[in-house]
Amino acid sequence: MTMSQKLWVPLIIAGLSIFGAGVVVATAPSMEYKEPARAIPTVRTIAAKMQTIRYRVRSQGTVQPRTEADLVSEISGRIVWVSPSLVAGGFIKQGDPLLRLEKRDFELAVKRQRASLKRATSELDFAASELKRRQGLSDAGVASPSQLSDARRGGSVAEANVSDARAGLEQALRDLDRTEIIAPFDGRVREKHVDAGQYIAQGNAIARAYATDYVEIRLPIPDEELAFLDLPDPRRAGVDVSGDGPVVRLSSIFAGSRHEWTGRVVRTEAEIDSRSRMVSVVARVEDPYAVSDIESRPPLAVGLFVEAEIIGPEAKDVIVVPRYALREDSKILVVDEEDHLRTRQVSVLRIDRDDILVKGPLADGERICVSPLQVVIEGMKVRTVQDQDPIGQESGAS
């Protein structure tokens, strides 16, 4: 290769390279700058719905009898008969005989007291006739004043003996009646302590029973919850207010199934617990052992643990909102017609488990944001998804 060729070949290659690079640059696509689109968050909303709400206050307690007593023998004696109903769990009726004691000794005591009364009556008649005779002699100036005084004293003693004999006869008859122990109320036997053939002393308990005409449930309630109930006036304690108090719905699981009963609050207890700040109200259920129209429902037995829901007064034009939608204790987020977020101050009436009860200013049907947004800017644009109503009837809607 000549010297000139050695010079031209590199120049030609370099020229071709420069030309190729120019062609590539000239035909490359142009880059256009665009501002990135702003992300619009998507939020879930529910529609505000004006409702009439009944407040509900929840508690729990144990069923207790209204009256429980030891049945005690008032006399001593040997048991000769025991009622078949006098067993643990047995039902008794007021006036029914429960137990009989051997009565022969008491029948003899009655005979003796009747004889004593007859003797005392005879002595009283004699003393009366003697006093009359002495009075006549005294009027005639034959009897001395001391003899008349003795006659009067004898009459008073005879009269006292008659009164004593009558009281003794009455006591003997009462003891004879007490050889049969009867049920003092309609109830159920909790414990039985005696049996036929046993000798019992005066004052010994034969059984323990409780009344079944109604039962009571003691329900502790925080004092701030009392604002949501119409309780009976505590100054009317002892007055029958069973038809005036709030309705109580009781429920419990028994034999693997949940059952419900209905009662009423009849009174509040005497004081507020200084440690727990609880006030105990007493609910009453009438005739807890009656046969129910619901065949599968058992009786409301004493000792059963129950959950209670006390029905309070109505609150009108209330909106129920999920608790997690509340911000800063008294604010919620709403979405306006142009899909912008707005902060709304509301009046919180009550926080009830997972829901809150609020009053406006909110229009019926207005969209309430229920999504947990970390950053909220007033007026920010959002996309909305209508949520299914997450609020159940537990919030207290009537």
mmCIF file of C-alpha atoms in Angstrom:
data_model
loop_
_atom_site.group_PDB
_atom_site.id
_atom_site.type_symbol
_atom_site.label_atom_id
_atom_site.label_comp_id
_atom_site.label_asym_id
_atom_site.label_seq_id
_atom_site.Cartn_x
_atom_site.Cartn_y
_atom_site.Cartn_z
ATOM 1 C CA MET A 1 0.000 0.000 0.000
ATOM 2 C CA THR A 2 1.332 3.409 -1.020
ATOM 3 C CA MET A 3 1.815 6.220 1.429
ATOM 4 C CA SER A 4 -1.193 8.138 0.060
ATOM 5 C CA GLN A 5 -3.442 5.139 0.582
ATOM 6 C CA LYS A 6 -2.286 4.835 4.161
ATOM 7 C CA LEU A 7 -3.365 8.438 4.762
ATOM 8 C CA TRP A 8 -6.714 8.318 3.002
ATOM 9 C CA VAL A 9 -8.115 5.090 4.418
ATOM 10 C CA PRO A 10 -8.312 6.309 8.071
ATOM 11 C CA LEU A 11 -9.767 9.606 6.938
ATOM 12 C CA ILE A 12 -12.470 7.837 4.951
ATOM 13 C CA ILE A 13 -13.351 5.571 7.925
ATOM 14 C CA ALA A 14 -13.481 8.535 10.273
ATOM 15 C CA GLY A 15 -15.722 10.432 7.854
ATOM 16 C CA LEU A 16 -18.104 7.512 7.507
ATOM 17 C CA SER A 17 -18.302 7.182 11.296
ATOM 18 C CA ILE A 18 -19.106 10.849 11.717
ATOM 19 C CA PHE A 19 -21.754 10.623 9.011
ATOM 20 C CA GLY A 20 -23.351 7.563 10.614
ATOM 21 C CA ALA A 21 -23.443 9.237 14.025
ATOM 22 C CA GLY A 22 -25.088 12.283 12.474
ATOM 23 C CA VAL A 23 -27.723 10.118 10.780
ATOM 24 C CA VAL A 24 -28.489 8.347 14.102
ATOM 25 C CA VAL A 25 -28.824 11.625 15.995
ATOM 26 C CA ALA A 26 -30.981 13.152 13.274
ATOM 27 C CA THR A 27 -33.396 10.218 13.149
ATOM 28 C CA ALA A 28 -33.654 9.629 16.996
ATOM 29 C CA PRO A 29 -37.169 10.192 18.579
ATOM 30 C CA SER A 30 -37.562 13.472 20.387
ATOM 31 C CA MET A 31 -38.261 13.481 24.229
ATOM 32 C CA GLU A 32 -41.298 15.441 25.394
ATOM 33 C CA TYR A 33 -41.607 16.481 29.106
ATOM 34 C CA LYS A 34 -44.948 15.938 30.774
ATOM 35 C CA GLU A 35 -45.928 16.842 34.317
ATOM 36 C CA PRO A 36 -46.826 13.640 36.266
ATOM 37 C CA ALA A 37 -50.554 13.146 36.977
ATOM 38 C CA ARG A 38 -51.541 13.733 40.614
ATOM 39 C CA ALA A 39 -52.741 10.589 42.432
ATOM 40 C CA ILE A 40 -56.332 10.892 43.684
ATOM 41 C CA PRO A 41 -57.040 8.693 46.726
ATOM 42 C CA THR A 42 -60.046 6.415 46.792
ATOM 43 C CA VAL A 43 -62.176 6.471 49.935
ATOM 44 C CA ARG A 44 -65.120 4.463 51.190
ATOM 45 C CA THR A 45 -68.260 6.380 52.111
ATOM 46 C CA ILE A 46 -71.606 5.696 53.706
ATOM 47 C CA ALA A 47 -74.767 7.721 53.354
ATOM 48 C CA ALA A 48 -75.911 9.677 56.397
ATOM 49 C CA LYS A 49 -79.301 8.408 57.506
ATOM 50 C CA MET A 50 -81.479 10.195 60.037
ATOM 51 C CA GLN A 51 -82.930 7.715 62.500
ATOM 52 C CA THR A 52 -84.973 7.550 65.662
ATOM 53 C CA ILE A 53 -82.797 5.691 68.147
ATOM 54 C CA ARG A 54 -83.625 4.022 71.427
ATOM 55 C CA TYR A 55 -80.706 4.150 73.804
ATOM 56 C CA ARG A 56 -79.554 0.795 75.139
ATOM 57 C CA VAL A 57 -77.430 0.221 78.220
ATOM 58 C CA ARG A 58 -75.800 -3.183 78.659
ATOM 59 C CA SER A 59 -74.949 -4.996 81.846
ATOM 60 C CA GLN A 60 -74.909 -8.480 83.312
ATOM 61 C CA GLY A 61 -75.834 -10.174 86.546
ATOM 62 C CA THR A 62 -77.067 -13.299 88.300
ATOM 63 C CA VAL A 63 -80.692 -14.273 88.844
ATOM 64 C CA GLN A 64 -81.648 -14.072 92.522
ATOM 65 C CA PRO A 65 -84.906 -14.933 94.342
ATOM 66 C CA ARG A 66 -86.895 -12.041 95.752
ATOM 67 C CA THR A 67 -87.335 -13.924 99.064
ATOM 68 C CA GLU A 68 -85.340 -16.786 100.559
ATOM 69 C CA ALA A 69 -85.920 -18.180 104.031
ATOM 70 C CA ASP A 70 -85.210 -21.085 106.362
ATOM 71 C CA LEU A 71 -88.375 -22.998 107.244
ATOM 72 C CA VAL A 72 -88.100 -23.490 111.012
ATOM 73 C CA SER A 73 -90.056 -25.678 113.414
ATOM 74 C CA GLU A 74 -91.674 -23.655 116.215
ATOM 75 C CA ILE A 75 -92.074 -26.719 118.461
ATOM 76 C CA SER A 76 -90.137 -29.863 119.259
ATOM 77 C CA GLY A 77 -91.265 -33.336 118.203
ATOM 78 C CA ARG A 78 -90.758 -36.423 116.116
ATOM 79 C CA ILE A 79 -91.438 -36.245 112.377
ATOM 80 C CA VAL A 80 -94.112 -38.705 111.245
ATOM 81 C CA TRP A 81 -94.727 -37.493 107.656
ATOM 82 C CA VAL A 82 -92.821 -35.525 104.997
ATOM 83 C CA SER A 83 -94.398 -34.146 101.812
ATOM 84 C CA PRO A 84 -93.073 -35.544 98.512
ATOM 85 C CA SER A 85 -92.532 -31.927 97.442
ATOM 86 C CA LEU A 86 -90.110 -31.335 100.321
ATOM 87 C CA VAL A 87 -86.998 -32.295 98.373
ATOM 88 C CA ALA A 88 -84.163 -30.231 96.949
ATOM 89 C CA GLY A 89 -85.552 -28.709 93.743
ATOM 90 C CA GLY A 90 -89.177 -29.460 94.645
ATOM 91 C CA PHE A 91 -91.894 -26.846 94.087
ATOM 92 C CA ILE A 92 -94.201 -25.897 96.962
ATOM 93 C CA LYS A 93 -97.511 -24.020 97.068
ATOM 94 C CA GLN A 94 -98.519 -21.554 99.749
ATOM 95 C CA GLY A 95 -100.672 -23.315 102.366
ATOM 96 C CA ASP A 96 -99.674 -26.848 101.371
ATOM 97 C CA PRO A 97 -98.507 -29.123 104.248
ATOM 98 C CA LEU A 98 -94.796 -29.886 104.138
ATOM 99 C CA LEU A 99 -94.211 -31.875 107.312
ATOM 100 C CA ARG A 100 -96.140 -33.299 110.279
ATOM 101 C CA LEU A 101 -94.956 -33.981 113.800
ATOM 102 C CA GLU A 102 -96.378 -36.520 116.226
ATOM 103 C CA LYS A 103 -99.305 -34.671 117.835
ATOM 104 C CA ARG A 104 -100.449 -36.937 120.716
ATOM 105 C CA ASP A 105 -98.549 -34.985 123.380
ATOM 106 C CA PHE A 106 -100.010 -31.724 122.104
ATOM 107 C CA GLU A 107 -103.546 -33.135 122.069
ATOM 108 C CA LEU A 108 -103.116 -34.132 125.741
ATOM 109 C CA ALA A 109 -101.852 -30.638 126.538
ATOM 110 C CA VAL A 110 -105.030 -29.210 125.014
ATOM 111 C CA LYS A 111 -107.156 -31.495 127.209
ATOM 112 C CA ARG A 112 -105.285 -30.404 130.313
ATOM 113 C CA GLN A 113 -105.696 -26.740 129.473
ATOM 114 C CA ARG A 114 -109.410 -27.186 128.840
ATOM 115 C CA ALA A 115 -109.753 -28.851 132.236
ATOM 116 C CA SER A 116 -107.834 -25.994 133.833
ATOM 117 C CA LEU A 117 -110.115 -23.485 132.161
ATOM 118 C CA LYS A 118 -113.189 -25.344 133.374
ATOM 119 C CA ARG A 119 -111.847 -25.440 136.937
ATOM 120 C CA ALA A 120 -110.921 -21.754 136.849
ATOM 121 C CA THR A 121 -114.343 -20.826 135.463
ATOM 122 C CA SER A 122 -116.048 -22.772 138.233
ATOM 123 C CA GLU A 123 -113.923 -21.041 140.850
ATOM 124 C CA LEU A 124 -114.749 -17.679 139.283
ATOM 125 C CA ASP A 125 -118.482 -18.433 139.505
ATOM 126 C CA PHE A 126 -118.115 -19.411 143.173
ATOM 127 C CA ALA A 127 -116.039 -16.289 143.923
ATOM 128 C CA ALA A 128 -118.652 -14.114 142.219
ATOM 129 C CA SER A 129 -121.501 -15.621 144.257
ATOM 130 C CA GLU A 130 -119.459 -15.354 147.459
ATOM 131 C CA LEU A 131 -118.705 -11.689 146.750
ATOM 132 C CA LYS A 132 -122.387 -11.032 146.171
ATOM 133 C CA ARG A 133 -123.312 -12.755 149.456
ATOM 134 C CA ARG A 134 -120.671 -10.840 151.454
ATOM 135 C CA GLN A 135 -121.772 -7.592 149.871
ATOM 136 C CA GLY A 136 -125.329 -8.248 151.049
ATOM 137 C CA LEU A 137 -124.166 -9.036 154.584
ATOM 138 C CA SER A 138 -122.004 -5.922 154.586
ATOM 139 C CA ASP A 139 -124.965 -3.803 153.534
ATOM 140 C CA ALA A 140 -126.946 -5.353 156.418
ATOM 141 C CA GLY A 141 -124.113 -4.545 158.851
ATOM 142 C CA VAL A 142 -123.426 -8.231 159.561
ATOM 143 C CA ALA A 143 -120.160 -8.772 157.646
ATOM 144 C CA SER A 144 -117.009 -6.937 158.531
ATOM 145 C CA PRO A 145 -115.079 -4.835 155.952
ATOM 146 C CA SER A 146 -112.178 -7.346 156.042
ATOM 147 C CA GLN A 147 -114.503 -10.187 155.049
ATOM 148 C CA LEU A 148 -115.810 -8.100 152.112
ATOM 149 C CA SER A 149 -112.226 -7.330 151.095
ATOM 150 C CA ASP A 150 -111.298 -11.020 151.163
ATOM 151 C CA ALA A 151 -114.279 -11.811 148.955
ATOM 152 C CA ARG A 152 -113.238 -9.159 146.436
ATOM 153 C CA ARG A 153 -109.657 -10.448 146.418
ATOM 154 C CA GLY A 154 -110.889 -14.003 145.878
ATOM 155 C CA GLY A 155 -112.942 -12.796 142.888
ATOM 156 C CA SER A 156 -109.954 -11.029 141.333
ATOM 157 C CA VAL A 157 -107.753 -14.102 141.774
ATOM 158 C CA ALA A 158 -110.408 -16.334 140.224
ATOM 159 C CA GLU A 159 -110.777 -13.960 137.294
ATOM 160 C CA ALA A 160 -106.987 -13.957 136.764
ATOM 161 C CA ASN A 161 -106.956 -17.764 136.899
ATOM 162 C CA VAL A 162 -109.596 -17.876 134.153
ATOM 163 C CA SER A 163 -107.519 -15.515 131.948
ATOM 164 C CA ASP A 164 -104.402 -17.624 132.540
ATOM 165 C CA ALA A 165 -106.299 -20.845 131.718
ATOM 166 C CA ARG A 166 -107.670 -19.316 128.515
ATOM 167 C CA ALA A 167 -104.171 -18.182 127.450
ATOM 168 C CA GLY A 168 -102.813 -21.655 128.237
ATOM 169 C CA LEU A 169 -105.544 -23.275 126.135
ATOM 170 C CA GLU A 170 -104.864 -20.876 123.252
ATOM 171 C CA GLN A 171 -101.136 -21.679 123.442
ATOM 172 C CA ALA A 172 -101.845 -25.428 123.508
ATOM 173 C CA LEU A 173 -104.114 -25.133 120.446
ATOM 174 C CA ARG A 174 -101.460 -23.097 118.607
ATOM 175 C CA ASP A 175 -98.810 -25.708 119.407
ATOM 176 C CA LEU A 176 -101.162 -28.408 118.148
ATOM 177 C CA ASP A 177 -101.602 -26.482 114.874
ATOM 178 C CA ARG A 178 -97.822 -26.160 114.605
ATOM 179 C CA THR A 179 -97.419 -29.926 114.447
ATOM 180 C CA GLU A 180 -98.170 -29.417 110.748
ATOM 181 C CA ILE A 181 -95.684 -27.119 109.008
ATOM 182 C CA ILE A 182 -97.144 -25.469 105.916
ATOM 183 C CA ALA A 183 -95.525 -23.621 103.006
ATOM 184 C CA PRO A 184 -95.446 -19.843 103.668
ATOM 185 C CA PHE A 185 -95.286 -18.932 99.952
ATOM 186 C CA ASP A 186 -95.200 -20.354 96.450
ATOM 187 C CA GLY A 187 -91.616 -21.372 95.981
ATOM 188 C CA ARG A 188 -88.934 -23.942 95.412
ATOM 189 C CA VAL A 189 -86.917 -25.926 97.918
ATOM 190 C CA ARG A 190 -83.191 -25.243 97.792
ATOM 191 C CA GLU A 191 -82.103 -27.557 100.652
ATOM 192 C CA LYS A 192 -83.759 -30.205 102.830
ATOM 193 C CA HIS A 193 -82.375 -30.861 106.336
ATOM 194 C CA VAL A 194 -84.702 -33.447 107.933
ATOM 195 C CA ASP A 195 -86.563 -36.670 107.183
ATOM 196 C CA ALA A 196 -89.305 -38.892 108.606
ATOM 197 C CA GLY A 197 -88.559 -40.451 111.982
ATOM 198 C CA GLN A 198 -86.135 -37.714 113.008
ATOM 199 C CA TYR A 199 -86.657 -35.740 116.214
ATOM 200 C CA ILE A 200 -86.281 -31.996 115.790
ATOM 201 C CA ALA A 201 -85.998 -29.351 118.461
ATOM 202 C CA GLN A 202 -87.752 -26.008 118.512
ATOM 203 C CA GLY A 203 -85.933 -23.553 116.222
ATOM 204 C CA ASN A 204 -84.337 -26.210 114.007
ATOM 205 C CA ALA A 205 -84.502 -25.540 110.252
ATOM 206 C CA ILE A 206 -86.278 -28.235 108.286
ATOM 207 C CA ALA A 207 -85.477 -26.793 104.813
ATOM 208 C CA ARG A 208 -84.440 -23.691 102.920
ATOM 209 C CA ALA A 209 -86.742 -22.378 100.196
ATOM 210 C CA TYR A 210 -87.160 -19.322 97.988
ATOM 211 C CA ALA A 211 -90.192 -17.654 96.438
ATOM 212 C CA THR A 212 -90.911 -18.113 92.726
ATOM 213 C CA ASP A 213 -93.532 -15.424 92.098
ATOM 214 C CA TYR A 214 -90.760 -13.269 90.609
ATOM 215 C CA VAL A 215 -86.974 -13.090 90.511
ATOM 216 C CA GLU A 216 -84.593 -10.138 90.575
ATOM 217 C CA ILE A 217 -81.312 -9.429 88.810
ATOM 218 C CA ARG A 218 -78.844 -6.890 90.186
ATOM 219 C CA LEU A 219 -77.287 -5.011 87.252
ATOM 220 C CA PRO A 220 -74.281 -2.691 87.830
ATOM 221 C CA ILE A 221 -74.147 0.342 85.511
ATOM 222 C CA PRO A 222 -71.499 3.102 85.215
ATOM 223 C CA ASP A 223 -72.912 6.329 86.608
ATOM 224 C CA GLU A 224 -72.398 8.181 83.294
ATOM 225 C CA GLU A 225 -74.662 5.626 81.555
ATOM 226 C CA LEU A 226 -77.604 6.662 83.726
ATOM 227 C CA ALA A 227 -78.120 9.617 81.399
ATOM 228 C CA PHE A 228 -79.456 7.179 78.795
ATOM 229 C CA LEU A 229 -82.142 5.625 81.014
ATOM 230 C CA ASP A 230 -85.461 6.679 82.521
ATOM 231 C CA LEU A 231 -85.081 5.042 85.921
ATOM 232 C CA PRO A 232 -87.750 4.977 88.650
ATOM 233 C CA ASP A 233 -87.515 7.752 91.221
ATOM 234 C CA PRO A 234 -85.331 6.340 94.056
ATOM 235 C CA ARG A 235 -87.539 8.168 96.557
ATOM 236 C CA ARG A 236 -90.336 5.771 95.604
ATOM 237 C CA ALA A 237 -88.430 2.714 96.786
ATOM 238 C CA GLY A 238 -90.860 0.204 98.205
ATOM 239 C CA VAL A 239 -93.715 1.462 96.013
ATOM 240 C CA ASP A 240 -94.851 -0.930 93.292
ATOM 241 C CA VAL A 241 -93.319 0.555 90.129
ATOM 242 C CA SER A 242 -92.971 -2.730 88.259
ATOM 243 C CA GLY A 243 -94.976 -1.377 85.325
ATOM 244 C CA ASP A 244 -93.175 1.977 85.055
ATOM 245 C CA GLY A 245 -89.488 1.099 84.790
ATOM 246 C CA PRO A 246 -87.470 0.566 81.604
ATOM 247 C CA VAL A 247 -87.830 -2.742 79.779
ATOM 248 C CA VAL A 248 -84.914 -5.146 80.240
ATOM 249 C CA ARG A 249 -84.098 -7.866 77.736
ATOM 250 C CA LEU A 250 -82.207 -10.733 79.308
ATOM 251 C CA SER A 251 -80.358 -13.478 77.495
ATOM 252 C CA SER A 252 -78.262 -16.448 78.476
ATOM 253 C CA ILE A 253 -76.840 -19.637 77.028
ATOM 254 C CA PHE A 254 -78.431 -22.697 78.611
ATOM 255 C CA ALA A 255 -78.076 -26.295 77.397
ATOM 256 C CA GLY A 256 -76.084 -25.074 74.395
ATOM 257 C CA SER A 257 -78.692 -22.579 73.135
ATOM 258 C CA ARG A 258 -79.288 -18.883 73.722
ATOM 259 C CA HIS A 259 -82.612 -17.968 75.303
ATOM 260 C CA GLU A 260 -84.251 -14.619 76.056
ATOM 261 C CA TRP A 261 -86.584 -13.249 78.738
ATOM 262 C CA THR A 262 -88.155 -9.834 79.333
ATOM 263 C CA GLY A 263 -88.437 -7.890 82.593
ATOM 264 C CA ARG A 264 -88.451 -4.352 83.963
ATOM 265 C CA VAL A 265 -86.251 -2.212 86.166
ATOM 266 C CA VAL A 266 -88.076 -1.659 89.467
ATOM 267 C CA ARG A 267 -85.573 0.268 91.601
ATOM 268 C CA THR A 268 -81.997 1.401 92.131
ATOM 269 C CA GLU A 269 -79.929 0.322 95.097
ATOM 270 C CA ALA A 270 -79.106 2.622 97.990
ATOM 271 C CA GLU A 271 -75.682 3.962 97.018
ATOM 272 C CA ILE A 272 -73.001 4.408 94.362
ATOM 273 C CA ASP A 273 -69.996 2.134 94.739
ATOM 274 C CA SER A 274 -67.169 4.463 95.745
ATOM 275 C CA ARG A 275 -64.499 2.331 94.072
ATOM 276 C CA SER A 276 -66.069 1.334 90.759
ATOM 277 C CA ARG A 277 -68.456 4.327 90.401
ATOM 278 C CA MET A 278 -71.157 1.840 89.536
ATOM 279 C CA VAL A 279 -74.844 2.170 90.336
ATOM 280 C CA SER A 280 -76.780 -1.073 90.667
ATOM 281 C CA VAL A 281 -80.304 -1.228 89.308
ATOM 282 C CA VAL A 282 -82.621 -4.136 90.036
ATOM 283 C CA ALA A 283 -84.604 -5.784 87.262
ATOM 284 C CA ARG A 284 -87.626 -7.971 87.963
ATOM 285 C CA VAL A 285 -89.039 -10.844 85.909
ATOM 286 C CA GLU A 286 -92.499 -12.052 86.879
ATOM 287 C CA ASP A 287 -93.356 -15.757 87.134
ATOM 288 C CA PRO A 288 -89.945 -17.039 85.960
ATOM 289 C CA TYR A 289 -90.954 -20.713 86.221
ATOM 290 C CA ALA A 290 -94.158 -20.429 84.214
ATOM 291 C CA VAL A 291 -94.565 -22.648 81.180
ATOM 292 C CA SER A 292 -93.455 -20.548 78.202
ATOM 293 C CA ASP A 293 -95.186 -20.231 74.850
ATOM 294 C CA ILE A 294 -91.747 -20.918 73.431
ATOM 295 C CA GLU A 295 -91.457 -24.659 73.959
ATOM 296 C CA SER A 296 -87.682 -24.763 73.906
ATOM 297 C CA ARG A 297 -87.183 -21.921 76.403
ATOM 298 C CA PRO A 298 -86.237 -23.057 79.907
ATOM 299 C CA PRO A 299 -87.343 -21.252 83.099
ATOM 300 C CA LEU A 300 -85.313 -18.297 84.308
ATOM 301 C CA ALA A 301 -83.719 -20.313 87.090
ATOM 302 C CA VAL A 302 -82.180 -18.826 90.213
ATOM 303 C CA GLY A 303 -78.396 -18.693 89.905
ATOM 304 C CA LEU A 304 -78.376 -18.316 86.102
ATOM 305 C CA PHE A 305 -75.878 -15.752 84.764
ATOM 306 C CA VAL A 306 -77.546 -13.444 82.233
ATOM 307 C CA GLU A 307 -76.619 -10.593 79.935
ATOM 308 C CA ALA A 308 -78.967 -7.618 80.104
ATOM 309 C CA GLU A 309 -79.911 -4.857 77.672
ATOM 310 C CA ILE A 310 -81.881 -2.035 79.286
ATOM 311 C CA ILE A 311 -84.027 -0.059 76.845
ATOM 312 C CA GLY A 312 -83.807 3.709 77.270
ATOM 313 C CA PRO A 313 -85.725 6.681 75.830
ATOM 314 C CA GLU A 314 -85.836 7.693 72.171
ATOM 315 C CA ALA A 315 -83.456 10.129 70.483
ATOM 316 C CA LYS A 316 -84.704 11.629 67.212
ATOM 317 C CA ASP A 317 -82.772 12.741 64.112
ATOM 318 C CA VAL A 318 -79.665 10.792 65.101
ATOM 319 C CA ILE A 319 -77.044 9.491 62.678
ATOM 320 C CA VAL A 320 -75.148 6.298 63.440
ATOM 321 C CA VAL A 321 -71.518 6.394 62.309
ATOM 322 C CA PRO A 322 -68.741 3.798 62.721
ATOM 323 C CA ARG A 323 -66.486 4.686 65.610
ATOM 324 C CA TYR A 324 -63.364 4.660 63.447
ATOM 325 C CA ALA A 325 -64.830 7.493 61.324
ATOM 326 C CA LEU A 326 -64.582 9.909 64.264
ATOM 327 C CA ARG A 327 -61.591 12.268 64.290
ATOM 328 C CA GLU A 328 -60.359 14.481 67.123
ATOM 329 C CA ASP A 329 -63.245 13.361 69.337
ATOM 330 C CA SER A 330 -65.903 15.418 67.561
ATOM 331 C CA LYS A 331 -65.134 15.667 63.826
ATOM 332 C CA ILE A 332 -65.932 13.550 60.788
ATOM 333 C CA LEU A 333 -65.030 13.808 57.103
ATOM 334 C CA VAL A 334 -67.717 14.287 54.472
ATOM 335 C CA VAL A 335 -67.456 14.260 50.686
ATOM 336 C CA ASP A 336 -69.262 17.096 48.913
ATOM 337 C CA GLU A 337 -71.015 16.981 45.551
ATOM 338 C CA GLU A 338 -67.734 17.729 43.726
ATOM 339 C CA ASP A 339 -65.912 14.848 45.483
ATOM 340 C CA HIS A 340 -63.909 17.099 47.781
ATOM 341 C CA LEU A 341 -63.213 16.187 51.407
ATOM 342 C CA ARG A 342 -64.642 18.503 54.052
ATOM 343 C CA THR A 343 -64.205 18.415 57.814
ATOM 344 C CA ARG A 344 -67.464 18.623 59.754
ATOM 345 C CA GLN A 345 -67.866 19.352 63.468
ATOM 346 C CA VAL A 346 -70.637 17.198 64.943
ATOM 347 C CA SER A 347 -72.310 16.727 68.319
ATOM 348 C CA VAL A 348 -71.487 13.292 69.720
ATOM 349 C CA LEU A 349 -74.405 11.995 71.754
ATOM 350 C CA ARG A 350 -72.936 8.659 72.735
ATOM 351 C CA ILE A 351 -70.181 6.182 71.918
ATOM 352 C CA ASP A 352 -71.774 2.733 71.807
ATOM 353 C CA ARG A 353 -69.272 -0.087 71.278
ATOM 354 C CA ASP A 354 -68.209 0.168 67.596
ATOM 355 C CA ASP A 355 -70.630 2.961 66.696
ATOM 356 C CA ILE A 356 -71.126 6.579 67.626
ATOM 357 C CA LEU A 357 -74.424 8.424 67.730
ATOM 358 C CA VAL A 358 -74.124 11.958 66.376
ATOM 359 C CA LYS A 359 -76.283 14.920 65.492
ATOM 360 C CA GLY A 360 -75.600 17.314 62.617
ATOM 361 C CA PRO A 361 -75.075 19.540 60.977
ATOM 362 C CA LEU A 362 -75.459 16.679 58.486
ATOM 363 C CA ALA A 363 -78.015 16.357 55.712
ATOM 364 C CA ASP A 364 -79.873 13.125 55.134
ATOM 365 C CA GLY A 365 -77.993 11.196 52.446
ATOM 366 C CA GLU A 366 -74.760 13.176 52.766
ATOM 367 C CA ARG A 367 -71.661 11.036 52.149
ATOM 368 C CA ILE A 368 -69.499 10.315 55.203
ATOM 369 C CA CYS A 369 -65.925 9.176 54.683
ATOM 370 C CA VAL A 370 -65.107 6.039 56.679
ATOM 371 C CA SER A 371 -61.631 5.303 55.287
ATOM 372 C CA PRO A 372 -58.675 5.716 57.719
ATOM 373 C CA LEU A 373 -56.736 8.443 55.866
ATOM 374 C CA GLN A 374 -53.321 9.315 57.264
ATOM 375 C CA VAL A 375 -53.113 12.783 55.711
ATOM 376 C CA VAL A 376 -56.165 14.942 55.174
ATOM 377 C CA ILE A 377 -56.120 18.283 53.383
ATOM 378 C CA GLU A 378 -59.268 20.355 53.478
ATOM 379 C CA GLY A 379 -60.864 20.305 50.035
ATOM 380 C CA MET A 380 -58.689 17.529 48.614
ATOM 381 C CA LYS A 381 -60.089 15.630 45.653
ATOM 382 C CA VAL A 382 -61.056 12.003 46.217
ATOM 383 C CA ARG A 383 -62.678 9.124 44.447
ATOM 384 C CA THR A 384 -65.522 7.491 46.359
ATOM 385 C CA VAL A 385 -66.734 3.948 46.737
ATOM 386 C CA GLN A 386 -70.146 3.523 48.326
ATOM 387 C CA ASP A 387 -69.704 1.161 51.263
ATOM 388 C CA GLN A 388 -72.320 -1.331 52.327
ATOM 389 C CA ASP A 389 -73.952 -0.154 55.543
ATOM 390 C CA PRO A 390 -71.556 -1.496 58.228
ATOM 391 C CA ILE A 391 -73.805 -0.398 61.052
ATOM 392 C CA GLY A 392 -75.943 -3.122 62.537
ATOM 393 C CA GLN A 393 -78.945 -2.970 64.796
ATOM 394 C CA GLU A 394 -76.665 -3.257 67.832
ATOM 395 C CA SER A 395 -76.286 0.486 67.714
ATOM 396 C CA GLY A 396 -79.709 0.834 69.194
ATOM 397 C CA ALA A 397 -82.003 1.606 66.273
ATOM 398 C CA SER A 398 -85.576 0.996 67.274
#
